[in-house]
CSV table of C-alpha atoms and ligand atoms in Angstrom, one decimal:
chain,number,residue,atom,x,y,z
A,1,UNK,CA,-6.9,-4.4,20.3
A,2,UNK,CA,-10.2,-5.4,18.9
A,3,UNK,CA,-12.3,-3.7,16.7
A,4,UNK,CA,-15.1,-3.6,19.4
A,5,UNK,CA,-12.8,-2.5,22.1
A,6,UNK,CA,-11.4,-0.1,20.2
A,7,UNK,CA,-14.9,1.7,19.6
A,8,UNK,CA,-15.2,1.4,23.3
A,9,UNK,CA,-11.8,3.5,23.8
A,10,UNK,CA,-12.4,5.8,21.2
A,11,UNK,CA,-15.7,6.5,21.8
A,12,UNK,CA,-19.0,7.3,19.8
A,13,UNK,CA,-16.9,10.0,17.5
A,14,UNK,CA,-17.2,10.4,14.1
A,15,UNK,CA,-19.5,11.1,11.5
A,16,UNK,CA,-22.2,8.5,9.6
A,17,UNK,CA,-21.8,8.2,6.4
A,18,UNK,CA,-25.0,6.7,4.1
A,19,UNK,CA,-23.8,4.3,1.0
A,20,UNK,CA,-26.2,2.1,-1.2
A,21,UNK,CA,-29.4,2.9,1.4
A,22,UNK,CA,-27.0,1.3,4.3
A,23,UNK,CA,-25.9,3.1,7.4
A,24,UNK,CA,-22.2,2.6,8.0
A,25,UNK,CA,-20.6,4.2,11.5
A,26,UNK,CA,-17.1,5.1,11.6
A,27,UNK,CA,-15.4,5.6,14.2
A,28,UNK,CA,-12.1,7.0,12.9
A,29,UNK,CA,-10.2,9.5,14.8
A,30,UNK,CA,-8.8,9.9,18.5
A,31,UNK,CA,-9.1,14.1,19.1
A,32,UNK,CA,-6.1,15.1,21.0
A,33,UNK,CA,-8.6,17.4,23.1
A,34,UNK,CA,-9.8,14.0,24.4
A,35,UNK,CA,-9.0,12.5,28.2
A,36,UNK,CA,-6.2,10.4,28.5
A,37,UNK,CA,-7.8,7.6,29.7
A,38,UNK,CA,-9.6,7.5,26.2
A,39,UNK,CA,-6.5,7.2,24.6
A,40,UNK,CA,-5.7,3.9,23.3
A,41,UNK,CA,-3.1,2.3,25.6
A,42,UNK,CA,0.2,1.6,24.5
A,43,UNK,CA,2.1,-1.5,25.9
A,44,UNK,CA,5.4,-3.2,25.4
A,45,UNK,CA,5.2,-6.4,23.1
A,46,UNK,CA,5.8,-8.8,26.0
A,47,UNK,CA,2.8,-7.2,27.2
A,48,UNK,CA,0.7,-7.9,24.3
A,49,UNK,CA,1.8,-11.3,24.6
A,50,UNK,CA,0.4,-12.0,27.9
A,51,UNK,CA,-2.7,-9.8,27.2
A,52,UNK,CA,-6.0,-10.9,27.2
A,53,UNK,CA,-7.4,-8.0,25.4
A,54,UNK,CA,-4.5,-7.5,22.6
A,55,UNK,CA,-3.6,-3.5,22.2
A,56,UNK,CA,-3.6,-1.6,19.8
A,57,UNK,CA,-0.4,-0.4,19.1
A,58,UNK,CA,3.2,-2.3,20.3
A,59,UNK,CA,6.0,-0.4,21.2
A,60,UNK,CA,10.0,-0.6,21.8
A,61,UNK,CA,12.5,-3.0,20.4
A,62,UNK,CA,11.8,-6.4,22.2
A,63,UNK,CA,11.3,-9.3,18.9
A,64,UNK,CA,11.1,-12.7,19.5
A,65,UNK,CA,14.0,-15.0,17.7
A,66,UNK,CA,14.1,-15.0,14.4
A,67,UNK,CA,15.9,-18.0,12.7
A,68,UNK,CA,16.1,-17.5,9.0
A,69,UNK,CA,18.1,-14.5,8.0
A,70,UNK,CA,16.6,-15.0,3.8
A,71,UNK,CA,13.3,-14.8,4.9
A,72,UNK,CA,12.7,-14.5,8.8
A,73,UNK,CA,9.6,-15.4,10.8
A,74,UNK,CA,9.5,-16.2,14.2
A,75,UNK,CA,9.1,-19.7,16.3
A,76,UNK,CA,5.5,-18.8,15.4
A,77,UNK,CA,5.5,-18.5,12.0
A,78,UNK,CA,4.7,-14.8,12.0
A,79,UNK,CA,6.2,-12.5,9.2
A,80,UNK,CA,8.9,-10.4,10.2
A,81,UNK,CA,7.3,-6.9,9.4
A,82,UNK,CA,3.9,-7.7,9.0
A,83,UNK,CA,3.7,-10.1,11.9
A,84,UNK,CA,1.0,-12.0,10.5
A,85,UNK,CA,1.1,-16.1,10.5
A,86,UNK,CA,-1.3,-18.6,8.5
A,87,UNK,CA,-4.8,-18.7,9.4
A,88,UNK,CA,-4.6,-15.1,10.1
A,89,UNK,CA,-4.5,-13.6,6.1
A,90,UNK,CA,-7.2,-14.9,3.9
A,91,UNK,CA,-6.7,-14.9,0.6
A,92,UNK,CA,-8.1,-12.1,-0.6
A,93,UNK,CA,-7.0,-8.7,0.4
A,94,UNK,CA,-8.2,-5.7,0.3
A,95,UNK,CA,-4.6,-3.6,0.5
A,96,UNK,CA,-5.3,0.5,1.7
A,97,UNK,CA,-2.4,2.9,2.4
A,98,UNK,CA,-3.4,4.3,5.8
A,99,UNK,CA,-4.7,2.7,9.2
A,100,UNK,CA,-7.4,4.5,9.3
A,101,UNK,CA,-8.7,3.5,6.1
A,102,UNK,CA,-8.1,0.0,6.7
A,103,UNK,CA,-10.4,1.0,10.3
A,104,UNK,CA,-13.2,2.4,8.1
A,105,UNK,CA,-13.7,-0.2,5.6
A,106,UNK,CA,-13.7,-2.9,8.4
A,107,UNK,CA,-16.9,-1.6,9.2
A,108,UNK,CA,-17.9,-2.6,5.5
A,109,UNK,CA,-17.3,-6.4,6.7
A,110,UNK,CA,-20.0,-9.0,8.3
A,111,UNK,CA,-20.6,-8.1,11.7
A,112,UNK,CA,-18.8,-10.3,13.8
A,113,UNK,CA,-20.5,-12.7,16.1
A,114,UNK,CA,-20.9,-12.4,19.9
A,115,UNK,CA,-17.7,-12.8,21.9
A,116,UNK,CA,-15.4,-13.2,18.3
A,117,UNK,CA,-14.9,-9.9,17.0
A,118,UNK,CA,-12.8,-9.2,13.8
A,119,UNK,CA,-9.2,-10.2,13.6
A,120,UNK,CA,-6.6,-7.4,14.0
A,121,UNK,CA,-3.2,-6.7,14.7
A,122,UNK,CA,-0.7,-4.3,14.2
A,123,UNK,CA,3.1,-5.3,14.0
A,124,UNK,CA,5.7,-3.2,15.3
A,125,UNK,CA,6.1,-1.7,11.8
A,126,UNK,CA,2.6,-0.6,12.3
A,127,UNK,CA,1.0,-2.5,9.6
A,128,UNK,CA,-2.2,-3.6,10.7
A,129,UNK,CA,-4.1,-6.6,9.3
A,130,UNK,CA,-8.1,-7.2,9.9
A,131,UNK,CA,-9.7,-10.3,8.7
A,132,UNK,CA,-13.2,-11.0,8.9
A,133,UNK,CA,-15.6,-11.5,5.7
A,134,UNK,CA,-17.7,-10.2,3.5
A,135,UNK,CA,-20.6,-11.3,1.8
A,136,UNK,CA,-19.6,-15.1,3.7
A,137,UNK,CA,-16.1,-14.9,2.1
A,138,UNK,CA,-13.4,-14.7,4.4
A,139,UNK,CA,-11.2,-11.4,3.4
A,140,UNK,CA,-8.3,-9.0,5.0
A,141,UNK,CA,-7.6,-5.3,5.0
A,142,UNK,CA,-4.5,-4.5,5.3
A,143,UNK,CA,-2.9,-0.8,5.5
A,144,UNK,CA,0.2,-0.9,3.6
A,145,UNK,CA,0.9,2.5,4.4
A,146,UNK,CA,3.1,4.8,1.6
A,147,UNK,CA,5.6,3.8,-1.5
A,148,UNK,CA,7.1,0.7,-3.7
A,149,UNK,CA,9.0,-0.9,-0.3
A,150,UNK,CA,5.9,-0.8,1.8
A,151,UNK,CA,3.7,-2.8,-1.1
A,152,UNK,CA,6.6,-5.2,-1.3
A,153,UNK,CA,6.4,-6.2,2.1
A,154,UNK,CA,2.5,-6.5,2.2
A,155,UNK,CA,2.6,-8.8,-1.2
A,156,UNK,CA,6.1,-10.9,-0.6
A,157,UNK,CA,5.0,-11.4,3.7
A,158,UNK,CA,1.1,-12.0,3.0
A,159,UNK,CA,2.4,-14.6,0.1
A,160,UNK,CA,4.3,-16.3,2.5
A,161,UNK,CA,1.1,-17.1,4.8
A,162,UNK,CA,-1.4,-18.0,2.5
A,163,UNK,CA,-1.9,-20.9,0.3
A,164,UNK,CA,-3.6,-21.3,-3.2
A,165,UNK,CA,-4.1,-17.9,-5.5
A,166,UNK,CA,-4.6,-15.2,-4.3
A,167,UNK,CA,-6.2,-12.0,-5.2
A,168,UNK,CA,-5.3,-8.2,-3.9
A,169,UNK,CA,-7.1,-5.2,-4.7
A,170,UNK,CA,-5.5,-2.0,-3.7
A,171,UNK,CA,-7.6,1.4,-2.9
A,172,UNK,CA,-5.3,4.3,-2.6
A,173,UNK,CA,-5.7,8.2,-3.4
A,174,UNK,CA,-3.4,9.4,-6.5
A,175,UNK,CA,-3.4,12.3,-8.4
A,176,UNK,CA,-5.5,12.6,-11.7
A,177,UNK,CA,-3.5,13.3,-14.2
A,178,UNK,CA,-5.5,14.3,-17.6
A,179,UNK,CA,-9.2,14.6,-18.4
A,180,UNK,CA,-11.2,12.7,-18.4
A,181,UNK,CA,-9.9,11.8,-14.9
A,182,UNK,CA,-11.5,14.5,-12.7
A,183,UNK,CA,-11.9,15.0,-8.6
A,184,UNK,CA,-13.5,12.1,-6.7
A,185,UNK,CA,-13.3,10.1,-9.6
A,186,UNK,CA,-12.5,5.8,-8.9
A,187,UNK,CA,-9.4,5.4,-11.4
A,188,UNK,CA,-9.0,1.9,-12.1
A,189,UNK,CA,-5.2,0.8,-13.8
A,190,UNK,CA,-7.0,-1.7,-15.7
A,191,UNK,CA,-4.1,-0.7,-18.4
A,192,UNK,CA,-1.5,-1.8,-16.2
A,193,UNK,CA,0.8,0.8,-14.2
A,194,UNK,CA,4.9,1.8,-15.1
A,195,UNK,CA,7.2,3.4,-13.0
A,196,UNK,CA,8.5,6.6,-12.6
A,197,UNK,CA,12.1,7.2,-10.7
A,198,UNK,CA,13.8,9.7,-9.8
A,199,UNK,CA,17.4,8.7,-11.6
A,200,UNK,CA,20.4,10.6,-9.3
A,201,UNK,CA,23.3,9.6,-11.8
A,202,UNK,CA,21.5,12.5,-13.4
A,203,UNK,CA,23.4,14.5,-11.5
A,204,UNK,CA,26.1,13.2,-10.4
A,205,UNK,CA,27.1,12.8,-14.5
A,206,UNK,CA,26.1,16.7,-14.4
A,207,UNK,CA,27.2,18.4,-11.7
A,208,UNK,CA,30.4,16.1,-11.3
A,209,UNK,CA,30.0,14.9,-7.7
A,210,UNK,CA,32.7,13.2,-6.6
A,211,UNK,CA,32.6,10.5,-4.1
A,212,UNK,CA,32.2,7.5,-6.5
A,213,UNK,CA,35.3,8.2,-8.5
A,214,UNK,CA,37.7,9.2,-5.3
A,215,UNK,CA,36.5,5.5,-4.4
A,216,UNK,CA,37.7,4.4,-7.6
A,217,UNK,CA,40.8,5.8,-7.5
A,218,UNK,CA,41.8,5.0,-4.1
A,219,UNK,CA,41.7,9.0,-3.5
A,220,UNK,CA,42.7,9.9,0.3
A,221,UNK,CA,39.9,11.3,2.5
A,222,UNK,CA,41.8,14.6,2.1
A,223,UNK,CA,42.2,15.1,-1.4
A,224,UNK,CA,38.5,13.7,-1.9
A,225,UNK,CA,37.2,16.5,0.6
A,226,UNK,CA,39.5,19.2,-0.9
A,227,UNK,CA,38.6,17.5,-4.6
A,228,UNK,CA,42.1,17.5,-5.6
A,229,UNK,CA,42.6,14.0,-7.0
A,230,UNK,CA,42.8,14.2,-10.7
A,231,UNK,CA,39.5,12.6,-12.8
A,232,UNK,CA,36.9,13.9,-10.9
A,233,UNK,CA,34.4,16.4,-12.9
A,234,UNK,CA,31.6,15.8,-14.4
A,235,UNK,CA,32.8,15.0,-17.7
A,236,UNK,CA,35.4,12.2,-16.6
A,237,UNK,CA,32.3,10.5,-14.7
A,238,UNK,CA,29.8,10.7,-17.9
A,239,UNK,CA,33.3,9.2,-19.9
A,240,UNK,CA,33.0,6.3,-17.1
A,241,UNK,CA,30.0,6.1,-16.6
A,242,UNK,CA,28.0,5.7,-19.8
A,243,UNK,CA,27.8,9.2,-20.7
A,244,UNK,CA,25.7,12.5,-20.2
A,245,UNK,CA,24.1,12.6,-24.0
A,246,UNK,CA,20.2,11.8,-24.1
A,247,UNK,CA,20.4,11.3,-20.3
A,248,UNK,CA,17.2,12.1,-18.3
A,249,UNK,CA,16.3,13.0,-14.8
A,250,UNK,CA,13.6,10.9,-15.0
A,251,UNK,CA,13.2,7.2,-15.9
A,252,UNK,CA,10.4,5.7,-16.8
A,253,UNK,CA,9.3,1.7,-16.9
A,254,UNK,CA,7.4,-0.2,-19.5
A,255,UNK,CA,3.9,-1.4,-18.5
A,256,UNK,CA,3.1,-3.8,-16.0
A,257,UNK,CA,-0.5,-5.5,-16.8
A,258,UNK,CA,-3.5,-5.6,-14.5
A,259,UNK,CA,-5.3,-9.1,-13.9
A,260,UNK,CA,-7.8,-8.4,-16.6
A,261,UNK,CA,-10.6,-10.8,-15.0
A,262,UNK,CA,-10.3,-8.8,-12.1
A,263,UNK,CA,-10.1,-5.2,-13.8
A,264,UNK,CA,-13.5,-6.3,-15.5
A,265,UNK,CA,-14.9,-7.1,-11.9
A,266,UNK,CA,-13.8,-4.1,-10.4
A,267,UNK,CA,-14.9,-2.0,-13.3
A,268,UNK,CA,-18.3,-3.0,-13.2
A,269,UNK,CA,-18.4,-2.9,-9.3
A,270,UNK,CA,-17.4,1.0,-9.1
A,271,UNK,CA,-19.8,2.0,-11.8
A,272,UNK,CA,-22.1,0.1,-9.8
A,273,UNK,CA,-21.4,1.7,-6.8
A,274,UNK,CA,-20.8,5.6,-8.0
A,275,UNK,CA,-22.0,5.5,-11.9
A,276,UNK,CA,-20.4,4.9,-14.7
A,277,UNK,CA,-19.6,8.9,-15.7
A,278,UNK,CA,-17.1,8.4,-12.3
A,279,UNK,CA,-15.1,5.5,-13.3
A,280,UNK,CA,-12.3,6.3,-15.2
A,281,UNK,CA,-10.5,3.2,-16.9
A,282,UNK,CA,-6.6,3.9,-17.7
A,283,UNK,CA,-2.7,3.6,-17.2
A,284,UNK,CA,-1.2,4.3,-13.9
A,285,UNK,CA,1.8,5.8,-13.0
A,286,UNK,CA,3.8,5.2,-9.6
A,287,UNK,CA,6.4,7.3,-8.4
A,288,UNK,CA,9.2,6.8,-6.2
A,289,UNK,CA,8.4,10.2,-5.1
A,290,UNK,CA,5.5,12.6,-3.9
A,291,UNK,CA,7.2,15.4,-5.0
A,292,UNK,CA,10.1,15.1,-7.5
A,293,UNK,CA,8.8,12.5,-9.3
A,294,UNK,CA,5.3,13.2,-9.5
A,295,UNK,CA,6.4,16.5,-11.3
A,296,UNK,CA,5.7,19.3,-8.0
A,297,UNK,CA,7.9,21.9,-8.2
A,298,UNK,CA,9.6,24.3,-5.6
A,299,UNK,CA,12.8,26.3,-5.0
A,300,UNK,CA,13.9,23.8,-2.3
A,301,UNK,CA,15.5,21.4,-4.6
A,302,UNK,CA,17.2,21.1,-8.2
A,303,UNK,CA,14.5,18.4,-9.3
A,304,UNK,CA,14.3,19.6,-12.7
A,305,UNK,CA,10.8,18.0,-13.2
A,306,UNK,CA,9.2,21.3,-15.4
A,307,UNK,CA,8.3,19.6,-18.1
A,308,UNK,CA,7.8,15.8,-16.5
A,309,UNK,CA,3.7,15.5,-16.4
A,310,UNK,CA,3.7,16.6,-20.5
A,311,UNK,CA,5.8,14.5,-21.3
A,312,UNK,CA,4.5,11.3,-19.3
A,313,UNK,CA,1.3,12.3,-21.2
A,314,UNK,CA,2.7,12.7,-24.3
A,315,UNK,CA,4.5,9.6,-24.3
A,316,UNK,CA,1.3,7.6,-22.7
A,317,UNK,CA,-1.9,9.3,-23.8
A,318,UNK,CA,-4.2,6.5,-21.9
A,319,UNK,CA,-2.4,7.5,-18.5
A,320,UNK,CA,-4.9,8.5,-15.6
A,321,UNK,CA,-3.1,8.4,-12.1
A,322,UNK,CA,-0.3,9.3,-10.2
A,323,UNK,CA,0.7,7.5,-7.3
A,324,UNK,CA,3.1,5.2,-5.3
A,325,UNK,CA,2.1,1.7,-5.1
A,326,UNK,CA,0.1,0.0,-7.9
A,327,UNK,CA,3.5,-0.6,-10.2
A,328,UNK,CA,5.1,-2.5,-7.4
A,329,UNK,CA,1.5,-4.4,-6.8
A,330,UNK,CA,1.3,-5.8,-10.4
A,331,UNK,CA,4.9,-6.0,-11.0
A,332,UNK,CA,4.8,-8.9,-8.0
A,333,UNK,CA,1.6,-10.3,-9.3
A,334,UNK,CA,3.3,-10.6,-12.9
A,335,UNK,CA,6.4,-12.3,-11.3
A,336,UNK,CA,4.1,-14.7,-8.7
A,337,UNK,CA,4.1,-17.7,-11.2
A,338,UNK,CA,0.3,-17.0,-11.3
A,339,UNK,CA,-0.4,-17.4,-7.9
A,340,UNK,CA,-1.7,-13.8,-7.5
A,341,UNK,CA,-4.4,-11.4,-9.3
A,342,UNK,CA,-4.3,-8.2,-9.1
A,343,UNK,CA,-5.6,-4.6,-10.0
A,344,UNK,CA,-5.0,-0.8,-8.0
A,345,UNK,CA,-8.0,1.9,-7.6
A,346,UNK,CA,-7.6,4.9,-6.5
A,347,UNK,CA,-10.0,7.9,-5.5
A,348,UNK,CA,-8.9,11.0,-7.2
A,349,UNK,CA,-7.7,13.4,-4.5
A,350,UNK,CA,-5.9,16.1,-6.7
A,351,UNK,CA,-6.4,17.1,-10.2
A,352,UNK,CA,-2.9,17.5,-11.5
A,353,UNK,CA,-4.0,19.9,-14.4
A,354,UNK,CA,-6.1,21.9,-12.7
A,355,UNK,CA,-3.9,22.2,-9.3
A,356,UNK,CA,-7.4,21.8,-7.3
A,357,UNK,CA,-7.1,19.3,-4.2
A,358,UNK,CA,-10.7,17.2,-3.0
A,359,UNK,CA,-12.1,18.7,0.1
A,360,UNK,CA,-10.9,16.2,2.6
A,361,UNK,CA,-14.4,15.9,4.6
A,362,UNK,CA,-15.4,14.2,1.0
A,363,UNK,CA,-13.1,11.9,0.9
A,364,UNK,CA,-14.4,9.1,3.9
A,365,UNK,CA,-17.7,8.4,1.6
A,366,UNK,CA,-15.6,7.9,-1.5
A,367,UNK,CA,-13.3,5.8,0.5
A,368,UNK,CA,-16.3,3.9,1.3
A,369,UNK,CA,-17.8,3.9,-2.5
A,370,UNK,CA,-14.3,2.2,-3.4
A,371,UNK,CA,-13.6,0.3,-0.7
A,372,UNK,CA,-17.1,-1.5,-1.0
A,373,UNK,CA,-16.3,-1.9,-4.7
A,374,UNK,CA,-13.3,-3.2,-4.4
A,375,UNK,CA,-14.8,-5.7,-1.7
A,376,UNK,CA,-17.5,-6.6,-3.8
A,377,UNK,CA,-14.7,-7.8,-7.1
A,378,UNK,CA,-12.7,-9.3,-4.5
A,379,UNK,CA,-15.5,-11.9,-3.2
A,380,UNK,CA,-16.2,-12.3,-6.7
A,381,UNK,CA,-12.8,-13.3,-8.8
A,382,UNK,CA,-12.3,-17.4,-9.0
A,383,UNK,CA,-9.2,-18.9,-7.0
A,384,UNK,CA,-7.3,-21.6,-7.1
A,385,UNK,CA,-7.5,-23.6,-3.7
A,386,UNK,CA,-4.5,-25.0,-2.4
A,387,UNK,CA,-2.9,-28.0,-4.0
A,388,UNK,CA,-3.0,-31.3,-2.5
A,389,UNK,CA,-0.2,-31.5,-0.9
A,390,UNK,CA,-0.4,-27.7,0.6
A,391,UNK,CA,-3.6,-29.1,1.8
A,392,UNK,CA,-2.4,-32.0,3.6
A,393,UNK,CA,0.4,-29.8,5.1
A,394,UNK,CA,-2.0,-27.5,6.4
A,395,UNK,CA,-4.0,-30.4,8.0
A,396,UNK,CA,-0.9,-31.7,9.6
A,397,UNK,CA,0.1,-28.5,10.6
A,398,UNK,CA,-3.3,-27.9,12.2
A,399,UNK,CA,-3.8,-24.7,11.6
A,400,UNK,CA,-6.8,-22.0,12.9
A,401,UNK,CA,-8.0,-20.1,10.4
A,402,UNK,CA,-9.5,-16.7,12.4
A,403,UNK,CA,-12.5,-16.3,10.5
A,404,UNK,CA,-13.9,-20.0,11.2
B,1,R1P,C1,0.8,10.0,-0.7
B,1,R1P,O1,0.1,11.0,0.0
B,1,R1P,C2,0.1,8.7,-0.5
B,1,R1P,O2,-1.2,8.7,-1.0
B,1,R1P,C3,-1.4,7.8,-2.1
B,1,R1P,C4,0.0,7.6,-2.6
B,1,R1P,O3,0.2,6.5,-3.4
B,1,R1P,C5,0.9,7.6,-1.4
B,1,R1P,O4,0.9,6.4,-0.7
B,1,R1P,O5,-2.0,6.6,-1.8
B,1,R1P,P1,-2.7,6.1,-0.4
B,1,R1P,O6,-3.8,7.1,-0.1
B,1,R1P,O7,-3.1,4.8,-0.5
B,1,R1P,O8,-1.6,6.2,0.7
């Protein structure tokens, strides 16, 4: 579904937020106290298909045919996940963890024209992509939605339908994790980001569980479930296995870089945005979890993550943020041959030494401090067009670009 008919279903709702002497309207949220016939309709994908007005949400299981098992797309060209094609992704991309982030910054973007409203569409993984522009330059929000796999598909399926460089710019939320980093602050990994994972042959090496070796030694189902067969502690696995000794619950990465050019843009954007004293320059951390890995604690679980925070910030005294993406954003980036910039800002939502959590009615005007700084660097970082011969593929391919 269109942007425009999507106000019209979800009527005049939420509140007006003022940014930089403009008035922005968001309409964000569908109250389930609301009339059903306000509800946005869902439809099956064939449905969409012969749709005139396209919905805004597919359900069931019906895909078209997908050919290439190493890296499908349909007859269409559309990405398997992202169901995106070229002509539909511009080359710069604004990247936001939920959909209704990616809904409130597209009011951020030049209104559309009479009868052709913004680009959107939401695959039946529920990523949504909006193109329009901003400032003139065509651009695309995309909600990404939570964690290392979800990034990956947004920067390997995006990559796919887009030629020349290309430049992303996530916005997320993340924990702040030391001073000066404080609530409602822009964090921007300018230092780069590592990774934080959870590592489970932790323990297995210490408590001596025992599937893996009654695999290895062709154990029967019985004596694995009655843990009979001989070799199977803890001890016998670290003696396999690498050993216990210096082993840690936790691993850590080694810094993944930021594109500098457009850390510098993005920098000077924020500070121009929300002031400088609320732009925090750093290292960011990205966890494979929310919980373990990002050092919460509870009785639930044997996560033994105590001591994990002080020592990340022992061991990395210009880290800022906690969160779940950036890593995987700049590890691509680093790996794309050069054919992608990149750089991850997020609005602090938590302040991990404090334990106090940003009111949430706060955070839509922060989103919208960041997301129109992060728009702003976007527009403004130099590309690479496509080569020549990309060029005269696309010509021959004769493909419509959705923001001409
Ligand atoms: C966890 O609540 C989610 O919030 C943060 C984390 O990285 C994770 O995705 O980012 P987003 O607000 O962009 O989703």
């Amino acid at each position: 579904m269109y942007l425009s008919e999507h106000k019209k279903a979800m009527g005049p709702t939420s509140a007006c937020s003022d940014i930089l002497g403009g008035r922005i309207r968001v309409n964000l949220v569908v109250s389930p106290s609301r009339s059903a016939h306000r509800r946005p309709r869902l439809v099956t994908r064939a449905q969409v298909d012969k749709a005139e007005d396209h919905a805004v949400a597919v359900i069931g299981r019906h895909k078209p045919v997908y050919k290439n098992a190493n890296f499908p797309t349909d007859a269409e060209g559309r990405t398997y996940h992202l169901g995106t094609k070229e002509g539909e992704v511009a080359s710069r991309i604004l990247s936001v963890g939920s959909v209704s982030r990616a809904q409130l910054l597209s009011n951020l973007l030049d209104p559309p024209t009479p009868g052709r409203p913004l680009f959107q569409r939401t695959s039946s993984r529920g990523f949504l992509t909006i193109t329009g522009r901003y400032e003139g330059v065509p651009v695309s929000i995309v909600s990404t939605h939570m964690g290392q796999p979800n990034m990956d598909f947004v920067v390997r399926e995006n990559r796919a339908v887009i030629r020349g460089q290309m430049a992303i710019v996530r916005l997320g939320t993340c924990g702040a994790v030391q001073r000066p980093a404080k609530l409602g602050d822009l964090l921007i990994a300018a230092h780069g980001s590592i990774a934080i994972r959870r590592d489970p042959d932790y323990w297995t090496l210490l408590d001596g569980h025992e599937s893996l070796l009654h695999k290895r030694n062709g154990a029967s189902s019985n004596g694995a479930a009655n843990g009979t067969t001989a070799a199977t502690n803890g001890s016998s696995a670290a003696a396999l296995y690498g050993g216990f000794t210096g082993r840690k619950p936790y691993v850590t990465s080694l810094p993944v870089t930021a594109n500098q050019q457009l850390a510098a843009l993005l920098a000077a954007e924020a500070a121009r945005v929300v002031g400088p004293d609320r732009v925090v320059e750093g290292l960011n951390a990205s966890a494979d979890s929310f919980y373990s890995s990002q050092g919460r604690t509870g009785s639930d679980f044997d996560d033994r993550n105590e001591g994990l925070l002080a020592d990340l910030v022992a061991a990395h005294p210009d880290l800022v943020s906690l969160e779940m993406e950036t890593f995987q954003l700049l590890d691509l980036a680093r790996c794309s041959k050069g054919s992608i910039k990149a750089i991850g800002m997020c609005v602090a939502l938590a302040e991990r030494y404090s334990n106090a959590f940003l009111e949430y009615h706060k955070l839509e005007e922060l989103e919208i401090s960041g997301g129109t700084a992060a728009l702003r660097a976007l527009v403004r970082v130099p590309l690479d067009g496509p080569s020549e011969a990309e060029a005269d593929v696309l010509k021959e391919r004769q493909v419509q670009y959705v923001w001409t």
